[in-house]
Short mmCIF file of C-alpha atoms in Angstrom, two decimals:
data_model
loop_
_atom_site.label_atom_id
_atom_site.label_comp_id
_atom_site.label_asym_id
_atom_site.label_seq_id
_atom_site.Cartn_x
_atom_site.Cartn_y
_atom_site.Cartn_z
CA UNK A 1 87.24 108.90 82.70
CA UNK A 2 88.45 112.16 82.99
CA UNK A 3 91.79 114.59 81.74
CA UNK A 4 93.06 116.08 85.00
CA UNK A 5 95.71 118.51 86.62
CA UNK A 6 98.37 116.69 88.71
CA UNK A 7 97.15 116.12 92.67
CA UNK A 8 98.94 116.54 96.08
CA UNK A 9 99.33 112.77 97.28
CA UNK A 10 98.13 111.35 100.60
CA UNK A 11 100.38 112.05 103.50
CA UNK A 12 100.48 109.38 106.01
CA UNK A 13 99.00 109.38 109.72
CA UNK A 14 101.37 106.88 110.70
CA UNK A 15 105.14 107.51 111.94
CA UNK A 16 104.42 110.69 109.92
CA UNK A 17 106.72 110.19 107.80
CA UNK A 18 107.08 112.00 103.86
CA UNK A 19 108.76 110.07 100.84
CA UNK A 20 111.43 112.67 99.30
CA UNK A 21 112.05 114.06 96.51
CA UNK A 22 112.70 111.05 94.32
CA UNK A 23 116.73 110.77 92.07
CA UNK A 24 115.60 109.51 88.51
CA UNK A 25 119.16 109.10 86.43
CA UNK A 26 119.07 110.87 83.06
CA UNK A 27 121.19 110.11 80.95
CA UNK A 28 122.02 110.54 77.24
CA UNK A 29 122.17 107.48 75.71
CA UNK A 30 123.14 107.56 71.97
CA UNK A 31 125.15 105.32 69.49
CA UNK A 32 128.12 106.33 68.16
CA UNK A 33 131.41 105.87 65.84
CA UNK A 34 134.02 107.71 67.70
CA UNK A 35 137.48 107.32 67.62
CA UNK A 36 138.26 106.03 71.23
CA UNK A 37 142.04 107.63 71.29
CA UNK A 38 140.21 110.94 70.22
CA UNK A 39 137.04 110.84 73.02
CA UNK A 40 137.70 112.68 75.37
CA UNK A 41 135.47 111.60 78.87
CA UNK A 42 135.56 109.82 81.82
CA UNK A 43 136.28 106.52 82.04
CA UNK A 44 136.52 104.02 79.25
CA UNK A 45 135.12 100.88 78.93
CA UNK A 46 135.55 97.64 76.82
CA UNK A 47 132.91 95.35 76.13
CA UNK A 48 135.14 92.13 76.03
CA UNK A 49 134.02 88.85 74.78
CA UNK A 50 136.52 85.06 75.52
CA UNK A 51 138.51 84.62 73.33
CA UNK A 52 139.52 87.44 72.59
CA UNK A 53 142.52 88.05 74.28
CA UNK A 54 144.78 85.68 73.22
CA UNK A 55 148.07 86.67 72.23
CA UNK A 56 151.14 86.26 70.75
CA UNK A 57 154.50 84.50 70.82
CA UNK A 58 155.64 87.87 71.73
CA UNK A 59 153.10 88.55 74.27
CA UNK A 60 151.14 90.90 72.24
CA UNK A 61 147.13 90.56 72.00
CA UNK A 62 146.49 88.85 67.94
CA UNK A 63 143.34 91.34 67.68
CA UNK A 64 144.29 94.03 65.80
CA UNK A 65 141.85 96.69 67.41
CA UNK A 66 142.65 95.99 70.80
CA UNK A 67 147.07 95.67 70.34
CA UNK A 68 146.01 99.54 68.34
CA UNK A 69 144.01 100.48 71.67
CA UNK A 70 146.59 98.96 74.47
CA UNK A 71 149.55 100.58 72.66
CA UNK A 72 147.35 103.95 73.20
CA UNK A 73 147.44 103.60 76.99
CA UNK A 74 151.15 102.39 77.56
CA UNK A 75 150.28 98.67 77.49
CA UNK A 76 148.04 98.63 80.37
CA UNK A 77 145.44 96.49 78.82
CA UNK A 78 148.37 93.65 79.13
CA UNK A 79 148.89 94.13 82.24
CA UNK A 80 145.09 94.36 83.18
CA UNK A 81 144.63 90.96 81.56
CA UNK A 82 147.42 89.26 82.84
CA UNK A 83 147.58 90.54 86.02
CA UNK A 84 144.25 90.40 87.20
CA UNK A 85 144.13 87.05 84.87
CA UNK A 86 141.52 88.45 83.30
CA UNK A 87 139.43 86.21 79.84
CA UNK A 88 136.44 87.84 79.01
CA UNK A 89 134.30 86.23 81.52
CA UNK A 90 130.64 86.96 82.45
CA UNK A 91 131.04 89.33 85.87
CA UNK A 92 134.43 89.82 85.24
CA UNK A 93 135.29 93.44 85.73
CA UNK A 94 138.71 95.31 86.16
CA UNK A 95 138.56 99.16 86.25
CA UNK A 96 142.05 101.26 86.25
CA UNK A 97 143.18 105.28 86.44
CA UNK A 98 145.09 106.95 84.04
CA UNK A 99 146.83 109.57 83.40
CA UNK A 100 147.70 112.17 80.51
CA UNK A 101 145.20 110.83 78.41
CA UNK A 102 141.48 112.21 77.51
CA UNK A 103 139.76 109.54 79.60
CA UNK A 104 140.77 109.13 83.68
CA UNK A 105 140.09 105.48 83.90
CA UNK A 106 140.26 102.38 81.29
CA UNK A 107 137.86 99.44 82.01
CA UNK A 108 137.82 95.79 80.56
CA UNK A 109 134.30 94.02 81.40
CA UNK A 110 133.73 90.96 80.88
CA UNK A 111 130.91 89.62 78.23
CA UNK A 112 131.41 85.59 78.01
CA UNK A 113 131.30 83.70 74.64
CA UNK A 114 130.16 85.19 71.53
CA UNK A 115 127.49 82.98 70.94
CA UNK A 116 125.18 83.60 74.40
CA UNK A 117 125.80 87.61 73.18
CA UNK A 118 123.10 86.13 70.27
CA UNK A 119 120.61 84.43 72.53
CA UNK A 120 120.24 86.52 75.78
CA UNK A 121 120.37 90.01 76.33
CA UNK A 122 121.87 89.05 79.97
CA UNK A 123 125.46 89.80 79.12
CA UNK A 124 125.19 93.40 77.66
CA UNK A 125 122.53 94.23 80.77
CA UNK A 126 125.39 93.01 82.69
CA UNK A 127 128.03 95.41 81.19
CA UNK A 128 125.54 97.75 81.69
CA UNK A 129 125.27 97.28 85.07
CA UNK A 130 128.73 97.03 85.71
CA UNK A 131 129.28 100.81 83.93
CA UNK A 132 126.25 102.04 86.24
CA UNK A 133 128.23 100.70 89.48
CA UNK A 134 131.54 102.22 87.95
CA UNK A 135 130.24 105.73 87.07
CA UNK A 136 128.65 106.44 91.10
CA UNK A 137 131.71 104.76 92.48
CA UNK A 138 134.24 107.72 91.57
CA UNK A 139 130.80 109.95 89.91
CA UNK A 140 131.32 110.29 86.74
CA UNK A 141 129.56 112.39 84.53
CA UNK A 142 130.66 110.95 80.64
CA UNK A 143 131.36 106.99 80.02
CA UNK A 144 131.35 105.82 76.93
CA UNK A 145 131.44 101.91 76.03
CA UNK A 146 133.07 99.94 73.10
CA UNK A 147 132.26 96.54 71.81
CA UNK A 148 135.53 95.42 70.82
CA UNK A 149 136.85 92.38 68.86
CA UNK A 150 133.77 90.37 67.49
CA UNK A 151 132.15 93.34 67.21
CA UNK A 152 131.32 93.10 63.54
CA UNK A 153 130.66 89.48 63.89
CA UNK A 154 127.11 89.91 65.29
CA UNK A 155 123.62 89.84 63.41
CA UNK A 156 122.56 93.40 63.27
CA UNK A 157 118.95 92.11 65.30
CA UNK A 158 121.73 91.38 68.16
CA UNK A 159 122.88 94.75 67.73
CA UNK A 160 120.11 96.60 68.34
CA UNK A 161 119.03 93.99 71.26
CA UNK A 162 122.64 94.60 72.64
CA UNK A 163 122.39 98.38 72.81
CA UNK A 164 119.06 98.30 74.45
CA UNK A 165 120.30 95.73 76.61
CA UNK A 166 122.94 97.87 77.59
CA UNK A 167 120.61 100.64 77.79
CA UNK A 168 117.89 98.78 80.72
CA UNK A 169 120.81 98.10 82.61
CA UNK A 170 122.51 101.67 82.67
CA UNK A 171 119.36 103.96 83.87
CA UNK A 172 118.26 100.93 86.16
CA UNK A 173 122.30 99.76 87.51
CA UNK A 174 121.98 104.12 88.00
CA UNK A 175 118.39 103.90 89.89
CA UNK A 176 118.88 103.33 93.99
CA UNK A 177 115.83 104.28 96.00
CA UNK A 178 117.10 107.33 98.06
CA UNK A 179 113.65 108.26 99.12
CA UNK A 180 113.35 107.71 102.46
CA UNK A 181 116.24 107.92 103.77
CA UNK A 182 118.64 110.88 105.18
CA UNK A 183 121.83 111.47 103.33
CA UNK A 184 122.42 108.83 100.44
CA UNK A 185 125.12 110.29 97.25
CA UNK A 186 123.69 109.93 93.55
CA UNK A 187 124.70 109.44 90.39
CA UNK A 188 126.74 111.84 88.25
CA UNK A 189 126.49 110.18 84.77
CA UNK A 190 125.31 112.10 82.24
CA UNK A 191 126.15 110.49 79.00
CA UNK A 192 127.75 107.62 77.37
CA UNK A 193 128.55 107.00 73.93
CA UNK A 194 127.83 103.61 73.07
CA UNK A 195 130.55 102.52 70.43
CA UNK A 196 130.48 99.61 68.01
CA UNK A 197 126.99 98.68 67.03
CA UNK A 198 126.76 101.33 64.35
CA UNK A 199 124.35 103.89 63.90
CA UNK A 200 121.00 104.75 63.01
CA UNK A 201 118.03 105.66 63.60
CA UNK A 202 116.23 101.91 64.54
CA UNK A 203 119.13 102.26 66.82
CA UNK A 204 119.11 105.55 68.45
CA UNK A 205 115.13 104.91 68.06
CA UNK A 206 115.75 101.64 70.15
CA UNK A 207 117.94 103.20 72.77
CA UNK A 208 114.95 106.09 73.21
CA UNK A 209 111.93 103.44 73.61
CA UNK A 210 114.56 101.73 76.54
CA UNK A 211 115.20 104.68 78.22
CA UNK A 212 110.68 104.86 78.34
CA UNK A 213 110.69 101.61 79.40
CA UNK A 214 113.09 101.74 82.44
CA UNK A 215 111.82 104.77 83.54
CA UNK A 216 108.29 102.53 83.69
CA UNK A 217 110.86 100.31 85.85
CA UNK A 218 112.16 102.66 88.29
CA UNK A 219 108.26 103.82 88.83
CA UNK A 220 107.23 100.10 89.97
CA UNK A 221 110.32 100.18 91.63
CA UNK A 222 109.59 103.23 93.32
CA UNK A 223 105.94 101.86 93.92
CA UNK A 224 106.51 98.39 95.35
CA UNK A 225 109.38 99.83 97.55
CA UNK A 226 106.69 102.43 99.21
CA UNK A 227 105.56 101.12 103.35
CA UNK A 228 102.23 101.17 103.93
CA UNK A 229 102.27 104.16 106.03
CA UNK A 230 103.11 105.56 102.76
CA UNK A 231 101.60 104.12 99.85
CA UNK A 232 97.46 103.36 100.94
CA UNK A 233 94.91 102.71 98.39
CA UNK A 234 93.86 106.23 98.27
CA UNK A 235 98.21 107.10 97.48
CA UNK A 236 98.08 104.43 95.19
CA UNK A 237 94.87 106.74 93.24
CA UNK A 238 96.53 109.70 93.54
CA UNK A 239 99.45 108.26 91.84
CA UNK A 240 97.87 106.95 89.02
CA UNK A 241 95.43 110.15 88.64
CA UNK A 242 99.71 112.29 88.19
CA UNK A 243 100.42 109.70 85.25
CA UNK A 244 97.24 110.41 83.45
CA UNK A 245 97.79 114.12 83.91
CA UNK A 246 101.64 113.93 82.90
CA UNK A 247 100.17 112.09 79.38
CA UNK A 248 96.52 113.17 78.91
CA UNK A 249 96.97 113.19 75.15
CA UNK A 250 96.78 109.54 76.01
CA UNK A 251 95.73 108.56 78.92
CA UNK A 252 92.54 108.96 80.95
CA UNK A 253 92.10 108.40 84.46
CA UNK A 254 88.75 106.70 86.51
CA UNK A 255 88.35 106.24 90.02
CA UNK A 256 86.00 104.60 91.89
CA UNK A 257 84.93 104.68 95.21
CA UNK A 258 83.55 102.31 97.87
CA UNK A 259 79.92 103.48 97.00
CA UNK A 260 80.55 103.54 93.33
CA UNK A 261 81.83 99.60 94.04
CA UNK A 262 78.44 98.72 95.24
CA UNK A 263 76.82 99.47 92.65
CA UNK A 264 78.74 97.75 90.64
CA UNK A 265 77.80 94.79 93.13
CA UNK A 266 81.48 93.96 93.61
CA UNK A 267 81.13 92.04 97.27
CA UNK A 268 84.49 90.11 96.49
CA UNK A 269 86.49 92.65 96.26
CA UNK A 270 85.44 95.07 98.69
CA UNK A 271 84.55 91.62 100.95
CA UNK A 272 88.83 92.47 101.55
CA UNK A 273 88.56 95.67 102.21
CA UNK A 274 86.31 95.71 105.07
CA UNK A 275 88.70 95.68 107.55
CA UNK A 276 90.95 98.92 106.38
CA UNK A 277 90.25 102.27 108.14
CA UNK A 278 91.91 103.08 105.18
CA UNK A 279 89.45 103.17 102.18
CA UNK A 280 89.35 101.04 98.59
CA UNK A 281 90.17 102.89 95.18
CA UNK A 282 89.07 100.96 91.95
CA UNK A 283 91.29 102.65 89.57
CA UNK A 284 91.16 102.49 85.96
CA UNK A 285 93.58 104.05 83.32
CA UNK A 286 92.49 104.17 79.79
CA UNK A 287 95.16 104.15 76.99
CA UNK A 288 93.77 105.61 72.98
CA UNK A 289 96.39 106.29 70.75
CA UNK A 290 96.64 110.00 69.57
CA UNK A 291 95.92 108.84 65.91
CA UNK A 292 94.77 106.18 63.74
CA UNK A 293 91.43 103.77 64.35
CA UNK A 294 91.64 101.13 67.39
CA UNK A 295 92.30 97.52 65.87
CA UNK A 296 93.70 95.52 69.04
CA UNK A 297 91.93 96.22 73.05
CA UNK A 298 93.53 94.77 76.10
CA UNK A 299 92.87 94.85 78.90
CA UNK A 300 96.22 94.41 81.89
CA UNK A 301 94.88 93.66 85.56
CA UNK A 302 97.35 93.77 88.47
CA UNK A 303 96.83 93.08 92.18
CA UNK A 304 96.63 95.90 94.05
CA UNK A 305 96.95 95.28 97.93
CA UNK A 306 98.97 97.69 99.60
CA UNK A 307 99.32 95.59 102.74
CA UNK A 308 98.16 92.02 103.57
CA UNK A 309 98.09 90.73 107.45
CA UNK A 310 96.53 88.05 105.95
CA UNK A 311 93.24 88.48 107.96
CA UNK A 312 91.82 86.73 110.45
CA UNK A 313 93.99 84.02 109.16
CA UNK A 314 96.90 86.42 110.22
CA UNK A 315 100.10 85.93 108.58
CA UNK A 316 102.60 84.74 111.72
CA UNK A 317 105.70 82.98 112.23
CA UNK A 318 109.48 82.29 109.80
CA UNK A 319 108.54 82.47 106.51
CA UNK A 320 105.55 84.39 106.78
CA UNK A 321 106.88 87.31 105.07
CA UNK A 322 104.03 89.67 106.80
CA UNK A 323 107.24 92.98 107.43
CA UNK A 324 107.45 92.47 102.99
CA UNK A 325 104.23 92.30 102.25
CA UNK A 326 103.93 95.53 101.08
CA UNK A 327 104.73 94.18 98.06
CA UNK A 328 101.79 92.55 97.61
CA UNK A 329 100.68 95.47 94.60
CA UNK A 330 103.51 94.40 92.48
CA UNK A 331 100.56 93.46 90.12
CA UNK A 332 99.35 97.11 90.49
CA UNK A 333 103.36 98.79 90.12
CA UNK A 334 103.73 96.38 86.68
CA UNK A 335 100.42 97.87 85.63
CA UNK A 336 101.33 101.09 86.15
CA UNK A 337 105.01 101.00 85.00
CA UNK A 338 103.76 99.00 81.70
CA UNK A 339 100.87 102.63 81.45
CA UNK A 340 103.62 105.49 82.16
CA UNK A 341 106.04 103.40 79.68
CA UNK A 342 103.56 102.85 76.74
CA UNK A 343 101.76 106.12 76.88
CA UNK A 344 105.27 107.82 76.26
CA UNK A 345 106.16 105.89 74.03
CA UNK A 346 102.51 105.79 72.00
CA UNK A 347 102.09 102.32 69.92
CA UNK A 348 99.38 102.91 67.68
CA UNK A 349 96.22 100.90 66.07
CA UNK A 350 95.88 99.14 70.29
CA UNK A 351 93.82 100.79 73.17
CA UNK A 352 94.91 99.42 77.26
CA UNK A 353 93.19 99.15 80.15
CA UNK A 354 94.91 99.26 82.84
CA UNK A 355 92.62 97.95 86.53
CA UNK A 356 94.16 97.60 89.22
CA UNK A 357 91.36 97.08 92.25
CA UNK A 358 93.62 98.43 95.43
CA UNK A 359 92.38 97.91 98.85
CA UNK A 360 93.78 96.42 102.22
CA UNK A 361 93.80 93.40 104.26
CA UNK A 362 93.41 94.09 107.81
CA UNK A 363 91.19 93.24 110.85
CA UNK A 364 89.08 94.99 112.45
CA UNK A 365 85.24 93.93 113.82
CA UNK A 366 83.50 94.29 110.49
CA UNK A 367 86.49 92.78 108.82
CA UNK A 368 85.85 89.08 106.34
CA UNK A 369 86.08 86.27 108.37
CA UNK A 370 86.57 83.06 107.87
CA UNK A 371 84.19 81.51 106.62
CA UNK A 372 81.73 83.86 105.40
CA UNK A 373 80.23 84.08 101.70
CA UNK A 374 81.06 87.37 98.75
CA UNK A 375 79.16 87.85 95.94
CA UNK A 376 80.90 88.76 93.03
CA UNK A 377 79.96 91.22 90.83
CA UNK A 378 78.54 88.11 88.10
CA UNK A 379 76.84 86.68 90.86
CA UNK A 380 79.33 83.49 91.86
CA UNK A 381 79.74 82.98 95.66
CA UNK A 382 82.62 82.33 97.17
CA UNK A 383 83.28 80.65 101.10
CA UNK A 384 86.02 82.60 102.44
CA UNK A 385 88.23 79.28 103.91
CA UNK A 386 91.35 81.23 104.26
CA UNK A 387 91.15 84.50 104.47
CA UNK A 388 94.89 85.10 103.65
CA UNK A 389 93.60 83.87 99.92
CA UNK A 390 92.64 87.78 99.16
CA UNK A 391 94.92 88.35 95.61
CA UNK A 392 92.12 86.39 94.16
CA UNK A 393 89.01 87.35 95.44
CA UNK A 394 89.83 91.69 95.07
CA UNK A 395 90.77 90.14 91.37
CA UNK A 396 87.81 88.34 90.95
CA UNK A 397 85.65 91.79 90.70
CA UNK A 398 88.51 93.65 89.16
CA UNK A 399 88.48 90.52 86.20
CA UNK A 400 84.48 91.10 85.93
CA UNK A 401 85.28 94.72 85.69
CA UNK A 402 87.70 93.95 82.18
CA UNK A 403 85.29 91.63 80.16
CA UNK A 404 82.50 93.82 80.61
CA UNK A 405 85.05 96.36 78.55
CA UNK A 406 84.21 94.06 75.31
CA UNK A 407 87.75 93.68 74.96
CA UNK A 408 90.14 90.96 72.75
CA UNK A 409 92.45 90.24 75.68
CA UNK A 410 92.84 90.04 79.21
CA UNK A 411 96.28 89.77 81.15
CA UNK A 412 96.55 89.61 85.15
CA UNK A 413 99.83 90.34 87.58
CA UNK A 414 99.67 89.11 90.57
CA UNK A 415 101.51 88.56 93.72
CA UNK A 416 99.10 85.93 94.42
CA UNK A 417 100.44 82.53 96.13
CA UNK A 418 104.04 80.80 98.13
CA UNK A 419 103.15 77.80 96.04
CA UNK A 420 104.67 79.60 92.59
CA UNK A 421 107.86 80.50 95.05
CA UNK A 422 108.55 77.54 95.68
CA UNK A 423 108.05 75.64 92.18
CA UNK A 424 109.57 78.32 90.01
CA UNK A 425 112.08 80.44 92.77
CA UNK A 426 112.28 83.50 93.02
CA UNK A 427 113.68 84.75 89.71
CA UNK A 428 110.83 83.45 87.21
CA UNK A 429 107.25 83.58 86.95
CA UNK A 430 104.75 81.33 86.10
CA UNK A 431 102.13 82.12 83.51
CA UNK A 432 99.20 80.06 83.42
CA UNK A 433 96.59 80.47 80.76
CA UNK A 434 94.15 78.75 78.16
CA UNK A 435 95.17 80.02 75.69
CA UNK A 436 98.31 78.95 73.25
CA UNK A 437 98.06 81.22 71.51
CA UNK A 438 98.47 84.09 74.18
CA UNK A 439 100.67 82.15 76.04
CA UNK A 440 102.86 82.02 72.13
CA UNK A 441 102.92 86.20 72.68
CA UNK A 442 103.30 86.46 76.07
CA UNK A 443 106.96 84.01 75.93
CA UNK A 444 108.21 85.81 72.83
CA UNK A 445 107.72 88.99 74.70
CA UNK A 446 109.30 87.95 77.86
CA UNK A 447 112.40 86.56 75.95
CA UNK A 448 111.93 89.95 74.38
CA UNK A 449 111.98 91.49 77.59
CA UNK A 450 114.90 89.72 79.66
CA UNK A 451 112.37 88.17 81.68
CA UNK A 452 112.21 84.70 82.81
CA UNK A 453 108.28 83.34 82.42
CA UNK A 454 107.55 79.26 82.51
CA UNK A 455 103.72 78.29 81.84
CA UNK A 456 102.47 75.95 83.95
CA UNK A 457 100.00 74.05 83.78
CA UNK A 458 95.74 74.16 85.42
CA UNK A 459 94.61 70.97 85.38
CA UNK A 460 90.61 70.83 85.53
CA UNK A 461 90.76 67.95 87.67
CA UNK A 462 92.16 70.29 90.83
CA UNK A 463 88.47 71.98 90.33
CA UNK A 464 87.27 69.78 92.52
CA UNK A 465 88.85 70.54 95.98
CA UNK A 466 87.45 74.25 95.41
CA UNK A 467 84.13 73.63 95.36
CA UNK A 468 81.87 74.22 97.96
CA UNK A 469 78.69 72.75 99.78
CA UNK A 470 76.63 75.49 99.96
CA UNK A 471 78.39 78.57 97.42
CA UNK A 472 79.57 78.43 94.10
CA UNK A 473 83.58 77.98 95.41
CA UNK A 474 85.37 78.02 97.38
CA UNK A 475 88.36 80.20 97.73
CA UNK A 476 91.06 78.56 98.26
CA UNK A 477 92.12 74.47 97.98
CA UNK A 478 94.66 72.15 99.49
CA UNK A 479 98.33 73.28 99.78
CA UNK A 480 99.60 70.95 97.09
CA UNK A 481 99.68 72.59 93.39
CA UNK A 482 98.06 75.66 95.11
CA UNK A 483 98.80 78.08 92.51
CA UNK A 484 97.31 75.87 90.30
CA UNK A 485 93.98 76.03 92.26
CA UNK A 486 94.29 79.69 92.47
CA UNK A 487 94.83 80.02 88.40
CA UNK A 488 91.60 77.95 87.53
CA UNK A 489 89.60 80.28 90.59
CA UNK A 490 90.53 83.11 88.87
CA UNK A 491 89.23 81.72 85.64
CA UNK A 492 85.74 81.14 86.88
CA UNK A 493 85.70 85.23 86.94
CA UNK A 494 86.67 85.25 82.89
CA UNK A 495 84.39 84.66 79.53
CA UNK A 496 85.58 81.37 78.48
CA UNK A 497 85.34 82.79 74.56
CA UNK A 498 87.85 85.49 75.76
CA UNK A 499 92.05 85.02 75.43
CA UNK A 500 93.32 85.62 79.31
CA UNK A 501 96.46 84.60 81.32
CA UNK A 502 97.01 85.24 84.95
CA UNK A 503 100.91 85.77 85.64
CA UNK A 504 102.06 84.62 88.90
CA UNK A 505 104.84 87.19 90.47
CA UNK A 506 104.68 86.27 93.38
CA UNK A 507 109.15 85.19 93.15
CA UNK A 508 110.33 87.97 91.48
CA UNK A 509 108.46 90.94 92.17
CA UNK A 510 111.32 91.03 95.68
CA UNK A 511 114.02 91.16 96.37
CA UNK A 512 115.81 90.92 99.79
CA UNK A 513 118.42 92.30 99.16
CA UNK A 514 117.18 96.18 96.84
CA UNK A 515 113.36 95.63 97.55
CA UNK A 516 111.07 95.85 94.04
CA UNK A 517 112.62 94.95 90.53
CA UNK A 518 110.24 96.24 88.77
CA UNK A 519 109.29 92.97 86.94
CA UNK A 520 107.18 92.18 84.67
CA UNK A 521 106.57 96.22 82.80
CA UNK A 522 109.23 95.62 79.99
CA UNK A 523 107.25 91.80 79.14
CA UNK A 524 103.51 93.91 79.31
CA UNK A 525 105.36 97.09 77.00
CA UNK A 526 106.34 95.02 74.72
CA UNK A 527 102.91 92.70 74.30
CA UNK A 528 100.96 95.76 74.25
CA UNK A 529 103.67 96.98 71.09
CA UNK A 530 103.13 93.88 69.58
CA UNK A 531 99.78 93.73 69.21
CA UNK A 532 99.64 97.29 67.77
CA UNK A 533 99.66 97.81 64.62
CA UNK A 534 103.31 99.76 64.19
#
């Protein structure tokens, strides 16, 4: 493990493509109690619940606060709600320009029913995203978001969660990956004031924490979006060392090359990497808190296939998704994003080992073939009956390595199976674990993060189809239950006494219209924080 200076990234030899500078939103979000009638800025946005816009017989708003503000803007809010049938439903928004006031525009954004905002962060995040979109369109620099009507009825926990989710929506909604464009228009938003959720250190600390988490999500999105001719295993290793260099008070980087992995007998991982001219890089980042004793040791392992052709079982035909297989390192991206966020937040009492076995799955005369037998670093042998079931092979050696670190718990993340996408769609990740306690921890973390995980069965009877007649196992079973047999395969490389969970994030890590999502970064940060002594 070493501390190092920032490294220049390896450059592409295919297409001569070099990414431009990343444009990262830098938004100062503050909880405020300012009088909106005295506030000066670009856009005043009102977050409105359903049922809060009721009017009396005279056509005036029954809510006194809303009625006063409407009178201040000359009845404009009344006009908007009447002419556009604005009722505060989720997804509704309307913005209008003003003249002669301290702010240039006023907007209404629907939050839905108050009850829904108590149980889900989605309405709040959507509010932040709507504000980010409107701000970019108008090139606004400063915005105030006012929670009108019923905000006083919200619990203190909900107010903190709301401030966090709005901030997340603002930062992530303002980000657009422009590194590979010659022309682009970036957001000008610099300052946002949240009014109506209270003030205080706890609230402001949570807002700051969310900004750090969002920076991790943005990093994950950039990594997933990066094409394979730019993001090679060596570049991914450079990124790891740069993250460590930027946080060298708490992070150490260790990069193993092919020869070092051979010495550790990582035959499963190296079998996948064999066909590529881009060498494999085994990446280990270790977070250690800046002070105090370490009470819990965790490992987070991410699948790091920077490109997956399928190998000799090449991905072909409609639905093969070969053109987007740059996202096959979505697990590694989540690991790196979480590492960056955790290194900034600095949770006490917990050590976290971030592990990625990075490589490409390509085709060549020296590559892995169907029928080959690979030997993992724990001595178990694997008959390769499908070279396109490669991610689990790299994870096998990565999980063995993680277990040898004497950690207390392991979570791995991977864009592992199309079967999980068929089962859960593109919004939900599959969670596989023999540990009820770990399942509860991850479920609670994902709920707090506003991300969806669904626990899947680990049907031991399905292991029968994974048995080989000449090796310890094959690397893939029948089509039916494909995500389950993949999880059962990984289970063979983890000590049965060690709490372990596998997250199949093949669906939610990518959206066709927008690219990488950064899914699971926030869940991981929340899980680590829960295991800290904070």
